[in-house]
Tab-separated table of C-alpha atoms in Angstrom:
chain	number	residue	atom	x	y	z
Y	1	UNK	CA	0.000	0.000	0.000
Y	2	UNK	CA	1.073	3.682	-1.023
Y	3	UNK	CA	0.239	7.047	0.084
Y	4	UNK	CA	-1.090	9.151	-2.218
Y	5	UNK	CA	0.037	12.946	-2.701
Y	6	UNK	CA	-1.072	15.875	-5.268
Y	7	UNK	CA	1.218	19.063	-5.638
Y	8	UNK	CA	0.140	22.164	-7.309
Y	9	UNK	CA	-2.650	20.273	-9.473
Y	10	UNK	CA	-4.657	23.080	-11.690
Y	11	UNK	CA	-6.813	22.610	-14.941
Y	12	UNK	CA	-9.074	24.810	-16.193
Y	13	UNK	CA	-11.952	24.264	-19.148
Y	14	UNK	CA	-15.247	25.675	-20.137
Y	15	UNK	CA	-14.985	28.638	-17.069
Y	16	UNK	CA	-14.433	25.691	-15.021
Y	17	UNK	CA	-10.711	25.848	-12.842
Y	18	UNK	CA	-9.996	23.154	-10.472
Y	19	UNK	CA	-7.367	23.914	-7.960
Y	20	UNK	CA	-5.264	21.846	-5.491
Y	21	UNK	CA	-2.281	23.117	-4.144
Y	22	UNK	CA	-1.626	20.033	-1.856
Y	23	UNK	CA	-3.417	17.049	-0.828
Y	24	UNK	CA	-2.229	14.277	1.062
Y	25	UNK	CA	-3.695	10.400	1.473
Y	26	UNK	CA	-1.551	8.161	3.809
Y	27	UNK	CA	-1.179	4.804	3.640
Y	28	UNK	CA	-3.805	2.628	3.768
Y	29	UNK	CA	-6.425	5.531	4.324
Y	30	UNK	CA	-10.003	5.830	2.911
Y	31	UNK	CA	-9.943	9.524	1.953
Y	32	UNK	CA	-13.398	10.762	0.593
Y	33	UNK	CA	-14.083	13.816	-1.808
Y	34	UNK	CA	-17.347	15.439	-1.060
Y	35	UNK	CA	-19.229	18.071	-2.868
Y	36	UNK	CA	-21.512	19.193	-4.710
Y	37	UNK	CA	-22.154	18.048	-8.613
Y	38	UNK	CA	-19.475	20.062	-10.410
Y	39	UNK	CA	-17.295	20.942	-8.075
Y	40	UNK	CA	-14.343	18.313	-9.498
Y	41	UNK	CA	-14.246	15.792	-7.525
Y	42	UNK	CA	-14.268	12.819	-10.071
Y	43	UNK	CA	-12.250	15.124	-12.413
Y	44	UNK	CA	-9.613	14.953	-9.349
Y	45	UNK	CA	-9.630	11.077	-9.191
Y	46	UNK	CA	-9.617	10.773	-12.787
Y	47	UNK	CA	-6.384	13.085	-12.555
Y	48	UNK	CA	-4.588	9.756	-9.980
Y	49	UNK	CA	-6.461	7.535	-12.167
Y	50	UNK	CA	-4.219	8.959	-15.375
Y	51	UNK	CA	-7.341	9.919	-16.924
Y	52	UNK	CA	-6.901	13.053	-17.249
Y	53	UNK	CA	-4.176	15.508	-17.598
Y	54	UNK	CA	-3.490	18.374	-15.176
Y	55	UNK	CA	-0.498	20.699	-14.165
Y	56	UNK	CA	1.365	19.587	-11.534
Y	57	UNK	CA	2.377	16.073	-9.824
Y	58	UNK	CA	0.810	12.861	-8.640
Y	59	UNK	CA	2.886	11.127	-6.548
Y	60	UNK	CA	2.250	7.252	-5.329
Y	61	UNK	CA	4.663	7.022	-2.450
Y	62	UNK	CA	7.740	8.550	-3.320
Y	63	UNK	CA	7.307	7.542	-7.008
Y	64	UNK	CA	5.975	10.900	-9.641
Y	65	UNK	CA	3.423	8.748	-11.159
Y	66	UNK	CA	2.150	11.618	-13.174
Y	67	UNK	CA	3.600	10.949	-16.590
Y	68	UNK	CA	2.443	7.025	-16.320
Y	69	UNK	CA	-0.257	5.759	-18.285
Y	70	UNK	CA	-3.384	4.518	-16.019
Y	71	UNK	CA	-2.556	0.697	-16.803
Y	72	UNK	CA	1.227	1.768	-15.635
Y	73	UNK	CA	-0.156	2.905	-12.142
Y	74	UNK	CA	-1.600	-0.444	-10.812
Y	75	UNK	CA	-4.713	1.506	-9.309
Y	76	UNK	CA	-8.403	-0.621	-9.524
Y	77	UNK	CA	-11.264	1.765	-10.458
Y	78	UNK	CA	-14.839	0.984	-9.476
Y	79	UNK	CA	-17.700	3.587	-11.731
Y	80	UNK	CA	-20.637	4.403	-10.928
Y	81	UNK	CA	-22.204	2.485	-13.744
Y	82	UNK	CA	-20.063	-0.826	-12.475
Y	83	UNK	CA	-19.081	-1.745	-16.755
Y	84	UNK	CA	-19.239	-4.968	-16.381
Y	85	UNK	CA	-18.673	-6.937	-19.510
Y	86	UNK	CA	-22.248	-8.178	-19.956
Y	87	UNK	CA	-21.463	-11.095	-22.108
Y	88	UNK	CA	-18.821	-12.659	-19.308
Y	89	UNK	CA	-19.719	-14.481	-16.546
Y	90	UNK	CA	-18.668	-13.081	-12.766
Y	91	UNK	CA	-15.599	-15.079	-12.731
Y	92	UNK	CA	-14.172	-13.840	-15.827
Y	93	UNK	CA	-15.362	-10.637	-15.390
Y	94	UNK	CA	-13.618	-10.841	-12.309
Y	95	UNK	CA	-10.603	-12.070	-13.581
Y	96	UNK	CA	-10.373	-10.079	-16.677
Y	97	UNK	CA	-7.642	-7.734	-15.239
Y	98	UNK	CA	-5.862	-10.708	-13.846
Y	99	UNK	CA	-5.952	-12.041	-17.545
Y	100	UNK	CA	-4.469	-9.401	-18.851
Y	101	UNK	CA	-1.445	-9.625	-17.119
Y	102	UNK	CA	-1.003	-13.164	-18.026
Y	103	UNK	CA	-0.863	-14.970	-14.557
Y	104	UNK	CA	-0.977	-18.691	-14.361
Y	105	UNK	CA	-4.269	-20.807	-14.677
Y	106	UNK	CA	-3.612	-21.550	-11.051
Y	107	UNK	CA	-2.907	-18.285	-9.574
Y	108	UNK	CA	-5.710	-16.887	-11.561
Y	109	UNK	CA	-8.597	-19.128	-10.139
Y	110	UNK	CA	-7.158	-18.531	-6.276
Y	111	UNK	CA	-7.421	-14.759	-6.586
Y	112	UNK	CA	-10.941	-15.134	-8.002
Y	113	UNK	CA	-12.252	-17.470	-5.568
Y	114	UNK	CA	-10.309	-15.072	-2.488
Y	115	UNK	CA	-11.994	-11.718	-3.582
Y	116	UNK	CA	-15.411	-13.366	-4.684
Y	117	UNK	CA	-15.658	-14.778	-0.905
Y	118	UNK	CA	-14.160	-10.789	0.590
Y	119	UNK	CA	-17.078	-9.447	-1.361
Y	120	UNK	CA	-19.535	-12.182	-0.778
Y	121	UNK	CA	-20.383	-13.409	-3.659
Y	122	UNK	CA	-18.612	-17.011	-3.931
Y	123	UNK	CA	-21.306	-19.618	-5.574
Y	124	UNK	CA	-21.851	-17.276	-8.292
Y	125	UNK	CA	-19.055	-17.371	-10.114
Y	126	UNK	CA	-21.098	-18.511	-13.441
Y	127	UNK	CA	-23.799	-16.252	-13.329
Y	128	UNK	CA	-23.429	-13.379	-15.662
Y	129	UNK	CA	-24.595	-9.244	-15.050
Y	130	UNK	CA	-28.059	-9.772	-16.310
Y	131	UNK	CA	-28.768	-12.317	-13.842
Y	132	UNK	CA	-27.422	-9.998	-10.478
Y	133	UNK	CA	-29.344	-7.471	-8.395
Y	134	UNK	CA	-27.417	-4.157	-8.526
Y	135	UNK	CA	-25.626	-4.617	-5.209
Y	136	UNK	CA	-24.555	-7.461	-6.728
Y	137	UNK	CA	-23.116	-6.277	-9.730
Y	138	UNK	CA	-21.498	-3.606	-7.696
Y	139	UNK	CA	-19.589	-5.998	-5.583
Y	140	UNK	CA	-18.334	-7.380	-8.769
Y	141	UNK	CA	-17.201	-4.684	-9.800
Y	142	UNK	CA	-15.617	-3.957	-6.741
Y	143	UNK	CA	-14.219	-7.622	-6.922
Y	144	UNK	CA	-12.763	-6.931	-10.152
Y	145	UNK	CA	-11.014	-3.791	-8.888
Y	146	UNK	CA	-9.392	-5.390	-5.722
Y	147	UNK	CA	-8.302	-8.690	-7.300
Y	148	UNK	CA	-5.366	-7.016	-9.006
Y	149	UNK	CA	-3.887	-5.854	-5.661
Y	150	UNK	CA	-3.866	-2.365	-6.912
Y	151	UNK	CA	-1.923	0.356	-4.696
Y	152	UNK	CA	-4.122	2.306	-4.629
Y	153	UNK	CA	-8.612	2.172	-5.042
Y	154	UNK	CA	-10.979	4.947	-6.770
Y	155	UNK	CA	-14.332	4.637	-6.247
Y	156	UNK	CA	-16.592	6.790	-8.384
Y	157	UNK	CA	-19.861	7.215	-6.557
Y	158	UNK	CA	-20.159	3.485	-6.685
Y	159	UNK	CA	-23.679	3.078	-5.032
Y	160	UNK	CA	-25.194	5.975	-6.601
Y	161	UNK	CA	-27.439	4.260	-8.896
Y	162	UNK	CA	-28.826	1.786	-6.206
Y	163	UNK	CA	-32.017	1.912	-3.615
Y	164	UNK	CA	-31.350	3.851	-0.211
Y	165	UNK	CA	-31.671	0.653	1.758
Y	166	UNK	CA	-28.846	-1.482	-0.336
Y	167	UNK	CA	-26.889	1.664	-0.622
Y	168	UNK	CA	-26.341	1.748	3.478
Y	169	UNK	CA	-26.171	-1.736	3.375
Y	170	UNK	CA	-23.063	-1.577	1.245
Y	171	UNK	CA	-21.904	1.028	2.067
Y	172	UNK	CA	-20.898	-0.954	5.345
Y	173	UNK	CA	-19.716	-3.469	3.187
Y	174	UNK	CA	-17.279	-1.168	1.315
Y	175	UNK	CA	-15.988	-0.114	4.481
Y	176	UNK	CA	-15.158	-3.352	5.893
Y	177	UNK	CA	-13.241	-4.616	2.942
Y	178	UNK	CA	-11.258	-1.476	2.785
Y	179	UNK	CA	-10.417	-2.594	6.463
Y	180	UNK	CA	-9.375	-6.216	5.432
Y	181	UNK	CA	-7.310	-5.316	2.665
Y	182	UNK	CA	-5.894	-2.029	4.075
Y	183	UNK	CA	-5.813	-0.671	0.128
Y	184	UNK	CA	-5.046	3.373	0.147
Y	185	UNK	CA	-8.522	3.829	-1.229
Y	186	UNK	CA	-10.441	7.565	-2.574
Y	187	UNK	CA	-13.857	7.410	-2.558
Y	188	UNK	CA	-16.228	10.275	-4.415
Y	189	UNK	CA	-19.805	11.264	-3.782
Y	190	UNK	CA	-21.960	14.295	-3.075
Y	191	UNK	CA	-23.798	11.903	0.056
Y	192	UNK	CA	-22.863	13.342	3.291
Y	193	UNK	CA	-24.239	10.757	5.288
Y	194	UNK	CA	-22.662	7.750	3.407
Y	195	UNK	CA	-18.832	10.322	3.664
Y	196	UNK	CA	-19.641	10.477	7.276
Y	197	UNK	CA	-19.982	6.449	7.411
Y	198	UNK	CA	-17.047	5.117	5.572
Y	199	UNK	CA	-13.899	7.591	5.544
Y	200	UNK	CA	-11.305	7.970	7.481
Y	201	UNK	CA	-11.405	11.244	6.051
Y	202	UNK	CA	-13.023	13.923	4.501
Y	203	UNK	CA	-12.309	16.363	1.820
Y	204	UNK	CA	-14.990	19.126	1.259
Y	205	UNK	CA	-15.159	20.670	-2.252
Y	206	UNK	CA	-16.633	23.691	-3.489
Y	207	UNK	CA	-16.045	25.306	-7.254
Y	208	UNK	CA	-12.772	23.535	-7.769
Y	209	UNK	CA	-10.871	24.232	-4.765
Y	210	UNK	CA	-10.886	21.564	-1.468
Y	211	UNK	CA	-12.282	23.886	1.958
Y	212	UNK	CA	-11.548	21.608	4.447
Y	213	UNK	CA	-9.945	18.331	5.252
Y	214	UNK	CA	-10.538	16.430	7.873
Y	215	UNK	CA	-12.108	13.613	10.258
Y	216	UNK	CA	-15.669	13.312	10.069
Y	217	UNK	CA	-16.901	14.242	13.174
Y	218	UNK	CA	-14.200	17.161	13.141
Y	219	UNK	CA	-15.513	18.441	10.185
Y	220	UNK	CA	-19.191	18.031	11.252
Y	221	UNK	CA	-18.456	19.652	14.765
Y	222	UNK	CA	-16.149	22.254	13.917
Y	223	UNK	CA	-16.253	23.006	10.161
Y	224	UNK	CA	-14.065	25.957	8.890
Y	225	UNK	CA	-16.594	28.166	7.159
Y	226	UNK	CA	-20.456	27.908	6.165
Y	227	UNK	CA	-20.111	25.792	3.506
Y	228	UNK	CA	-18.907	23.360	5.125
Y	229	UNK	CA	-21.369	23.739	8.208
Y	230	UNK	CA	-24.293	23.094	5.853
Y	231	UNK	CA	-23.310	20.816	3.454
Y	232	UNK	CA	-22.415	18.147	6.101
Y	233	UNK	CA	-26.011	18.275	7.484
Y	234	UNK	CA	-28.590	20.584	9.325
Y	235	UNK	CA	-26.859	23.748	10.959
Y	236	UNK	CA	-27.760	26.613	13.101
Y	237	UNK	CA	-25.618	30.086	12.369
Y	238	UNK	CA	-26.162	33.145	13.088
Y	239	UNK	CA	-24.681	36.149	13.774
Y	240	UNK	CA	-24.489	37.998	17.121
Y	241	UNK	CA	-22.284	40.846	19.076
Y	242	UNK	CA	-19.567	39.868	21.395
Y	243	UNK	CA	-18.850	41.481	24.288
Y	244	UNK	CA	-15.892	40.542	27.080
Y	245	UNK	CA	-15.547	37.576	25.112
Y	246	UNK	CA	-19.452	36.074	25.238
Y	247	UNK	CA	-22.134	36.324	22.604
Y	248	UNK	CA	-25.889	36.078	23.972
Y	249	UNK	CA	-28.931	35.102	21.936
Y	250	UNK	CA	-31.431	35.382	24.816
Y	251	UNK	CA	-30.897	33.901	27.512
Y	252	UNK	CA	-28.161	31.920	25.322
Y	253	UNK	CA	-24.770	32.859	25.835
Y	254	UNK	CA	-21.905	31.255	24.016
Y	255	UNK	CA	-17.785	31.842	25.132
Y	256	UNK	CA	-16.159	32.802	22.439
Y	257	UNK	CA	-12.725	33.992	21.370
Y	258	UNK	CA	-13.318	37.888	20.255
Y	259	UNK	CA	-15.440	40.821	20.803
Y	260	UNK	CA	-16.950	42.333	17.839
Y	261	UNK	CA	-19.120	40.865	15.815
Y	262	UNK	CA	-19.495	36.293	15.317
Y	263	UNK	CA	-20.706	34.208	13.723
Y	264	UNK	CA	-21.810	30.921	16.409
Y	265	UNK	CA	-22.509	27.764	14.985
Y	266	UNK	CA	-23.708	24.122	16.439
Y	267	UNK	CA	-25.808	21.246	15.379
Y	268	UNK	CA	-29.595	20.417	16.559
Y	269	UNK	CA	-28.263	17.794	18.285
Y	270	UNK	CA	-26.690	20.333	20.886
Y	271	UNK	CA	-29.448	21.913	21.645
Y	272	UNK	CA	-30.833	20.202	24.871
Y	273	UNK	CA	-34.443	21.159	25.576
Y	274	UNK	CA	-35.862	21.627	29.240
Y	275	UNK	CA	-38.754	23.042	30.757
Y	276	UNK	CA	-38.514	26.717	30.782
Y	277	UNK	CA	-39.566	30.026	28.514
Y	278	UNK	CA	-36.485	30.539	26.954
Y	279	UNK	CA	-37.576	30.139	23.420
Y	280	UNK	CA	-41.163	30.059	21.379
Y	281	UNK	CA	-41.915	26.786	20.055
Y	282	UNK	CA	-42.980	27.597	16.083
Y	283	UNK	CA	-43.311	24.042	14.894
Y	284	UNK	CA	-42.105	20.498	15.075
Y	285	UNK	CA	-42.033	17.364	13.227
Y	286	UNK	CA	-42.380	13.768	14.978
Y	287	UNK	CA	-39.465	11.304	13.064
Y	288	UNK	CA	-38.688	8.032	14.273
Y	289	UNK	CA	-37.610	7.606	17.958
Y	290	UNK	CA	-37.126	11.412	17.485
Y	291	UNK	CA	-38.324	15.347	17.176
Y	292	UNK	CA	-37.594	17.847	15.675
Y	293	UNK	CA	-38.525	21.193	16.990
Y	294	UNK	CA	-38.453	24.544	15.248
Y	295	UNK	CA	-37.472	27.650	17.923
Y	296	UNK	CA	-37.867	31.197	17.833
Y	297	UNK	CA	-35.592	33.374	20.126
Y	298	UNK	CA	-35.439	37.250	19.546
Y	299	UNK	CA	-36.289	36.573	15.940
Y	300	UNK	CA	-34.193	33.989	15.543
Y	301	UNK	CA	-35.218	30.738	13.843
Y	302	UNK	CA	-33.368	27.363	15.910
Y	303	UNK	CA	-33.390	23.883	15.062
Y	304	UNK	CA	-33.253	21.248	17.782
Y	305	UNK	CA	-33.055	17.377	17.188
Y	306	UNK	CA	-34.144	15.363	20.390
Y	307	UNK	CA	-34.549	11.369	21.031
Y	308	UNK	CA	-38.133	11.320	22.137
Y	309	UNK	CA	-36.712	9.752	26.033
Y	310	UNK	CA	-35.604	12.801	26.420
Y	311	UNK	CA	-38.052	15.413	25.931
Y	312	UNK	CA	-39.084	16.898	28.912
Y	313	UNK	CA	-42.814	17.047	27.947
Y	314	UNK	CA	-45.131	14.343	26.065
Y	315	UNK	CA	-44.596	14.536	22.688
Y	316	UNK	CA	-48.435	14.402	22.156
Y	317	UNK	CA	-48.302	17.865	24.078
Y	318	UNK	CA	-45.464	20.240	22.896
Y	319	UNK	CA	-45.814	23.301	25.056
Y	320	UNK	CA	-45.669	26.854	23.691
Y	321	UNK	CA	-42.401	27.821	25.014
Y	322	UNK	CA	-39.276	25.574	26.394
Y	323	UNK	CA	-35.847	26.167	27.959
Y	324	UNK	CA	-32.639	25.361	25.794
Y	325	UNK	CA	-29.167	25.083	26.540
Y	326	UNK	CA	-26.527	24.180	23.902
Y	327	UNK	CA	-23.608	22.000	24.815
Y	328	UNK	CA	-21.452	21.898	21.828
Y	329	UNK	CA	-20.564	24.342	19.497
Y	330	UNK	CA	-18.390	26.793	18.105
Y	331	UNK	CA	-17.701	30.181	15.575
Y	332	UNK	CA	-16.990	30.104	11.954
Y	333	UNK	CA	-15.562	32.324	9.663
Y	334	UNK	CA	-17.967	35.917	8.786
């Protein structure tokens, strides 16, 4: 396994520029690029994939990979439209790359066999595309892609075109083979909750350029701008006057590093409801095992998120008004 690094990558086309000055995946990571459709992040994988050309260097380890031909680069690629060879069966789609580089008859049929049973699928090694459920053609292709050993894995929003329920399904899956095989893997989609699940991880991308990189929960918790903050799920932020280093909404008062005017930020999930009259209750929607209630304090609109155990009321009887208190949060960029 390699890390993976990009140095002073730009390309520009169409009034389209995408910009990475650095970017770093270590060994045996699962680095995801998030964003929004058009911001470049499969133009950024197909740029380590050798499918497209960019200034500046890729670099596999300590090796410059960036004049080598995709085929030269010994990276497996999964798409999001799988491409299997519908006329083969699984095993020689499967075993198609393995073909290619002429290994032995022998060697050949144990690779198959180990990666079919990693991906569970062994059994159908005879059936052919037509005959598989689309999670099952996507662990094929996924199969294909790892039986080579590559260095390094790119996954192209690989569960994009399947049904919400086999998409988290797999996307557990994916994880846990990344885990097994410890491959240096870079994973694309625009789903937040499915970057959140699998990486190790996360870059943010907006209009070409990366935002932020980091874990998932530090990016969720304490993202660098607003971007960030509400692309990675439901945010509060608002704006407010500090004063001897606290900002008060309210009754609400947040510690925070400098007077003037901030910008405070946290999730719904912070905000812990109680009995009280700090804020007007405007609305609220009844999920599973949850609600969500809609606030009002001094004109401003909050979101809180709380498991229905620990409402302090029935939740056949929201009251008019509640306390709040918020446990976590922090201030972003104006």
């Amino acid at each position: 396994m390699v890390k993976v690094a990009l140095k002073g990558i730009r390309l520009s086309r169409e009034g389209f520029t995408l910009s990475i000055p650095e970017l770093e995946v270590g060994d045996g990571e699962l680095l995801t690029l998030l964003g929004p459709s058009g911001c470049g992040k499969t133009t950024t994988l197909r740029i380590i994939a050798g499918l497209e050309k960019a200034k500046g260097r890729v670099f596999f380890g300590d090796e410059d990979v960036t004049e080598k031909e995709p085929y030269e680069r010994n990276i497996g690629i999964v798409f999001q439209d799988y491409a299997l060879f519908p006329h083969m069966t699984v095993f020689d789609n499967v075993a198609f790359g393995l073909k290619l580089r002429k290994l032995p008859r022998a060697e050949i049929e144990r690779r198959v066999r180990e990666v079919l049973e990693l991906v569970g699928l062994e059994g159908m090694e005879k059936r052919y595309p037509e005959q598989l459920s689309g999670g099952q053609q996507q662990r094929v292709a996924l199969a294909r892609a790892l039986v080579i050993e590559p260095s390094v894995l790119l996954l192209d929003e690989p569960l994009s075109n399947l049904d919400a329920k086999i998409r988290e399904r797999l996307r557990g899956e994916v994880k846990r083979i990344q885990r097994e095989t410890g491959t240096t893997t870079i994973y694309v989609t625009h789903d937040q909750e499915e970057a959140m699940a699998i990486s190790d991880r996360i870059a943010v991308m907006k209009d070409g350029r990366i935002l932020q990189v980091g874990k998932p929960l530090e990016l969720y918790y304490n993202p660098g701008n607003e971007f960030v903050a509400r692309f990675l799920g439901t945010a509060n932020i608002f704006e407010l006057n500090a004063k001897d280093g606290r900002a008060c909404l309210g009754s609400l008062c947040f510690e925070v590093p400098q007077g003037g005017r901030v910008k405070v930020f946290f999730r719904p999930e912070s905000v812990v409801v109680e009995n009280g009259d700090d804020a007007e209750v405007l609305g609220w929607e009844l999920l599973p095992g949850r609600m969500r209630l809609f606030l009002g304090i001094e004109g401003i609109k909050i979101t809180a998120e709380r498991p229905l155990p620990e409402l302090p009321f029935d939740p056949g009887s929201v009251p008019k008004k509640v306390g709040v208190r918020v446990v976590k949060y922090s201030t972003i960029s104006l």
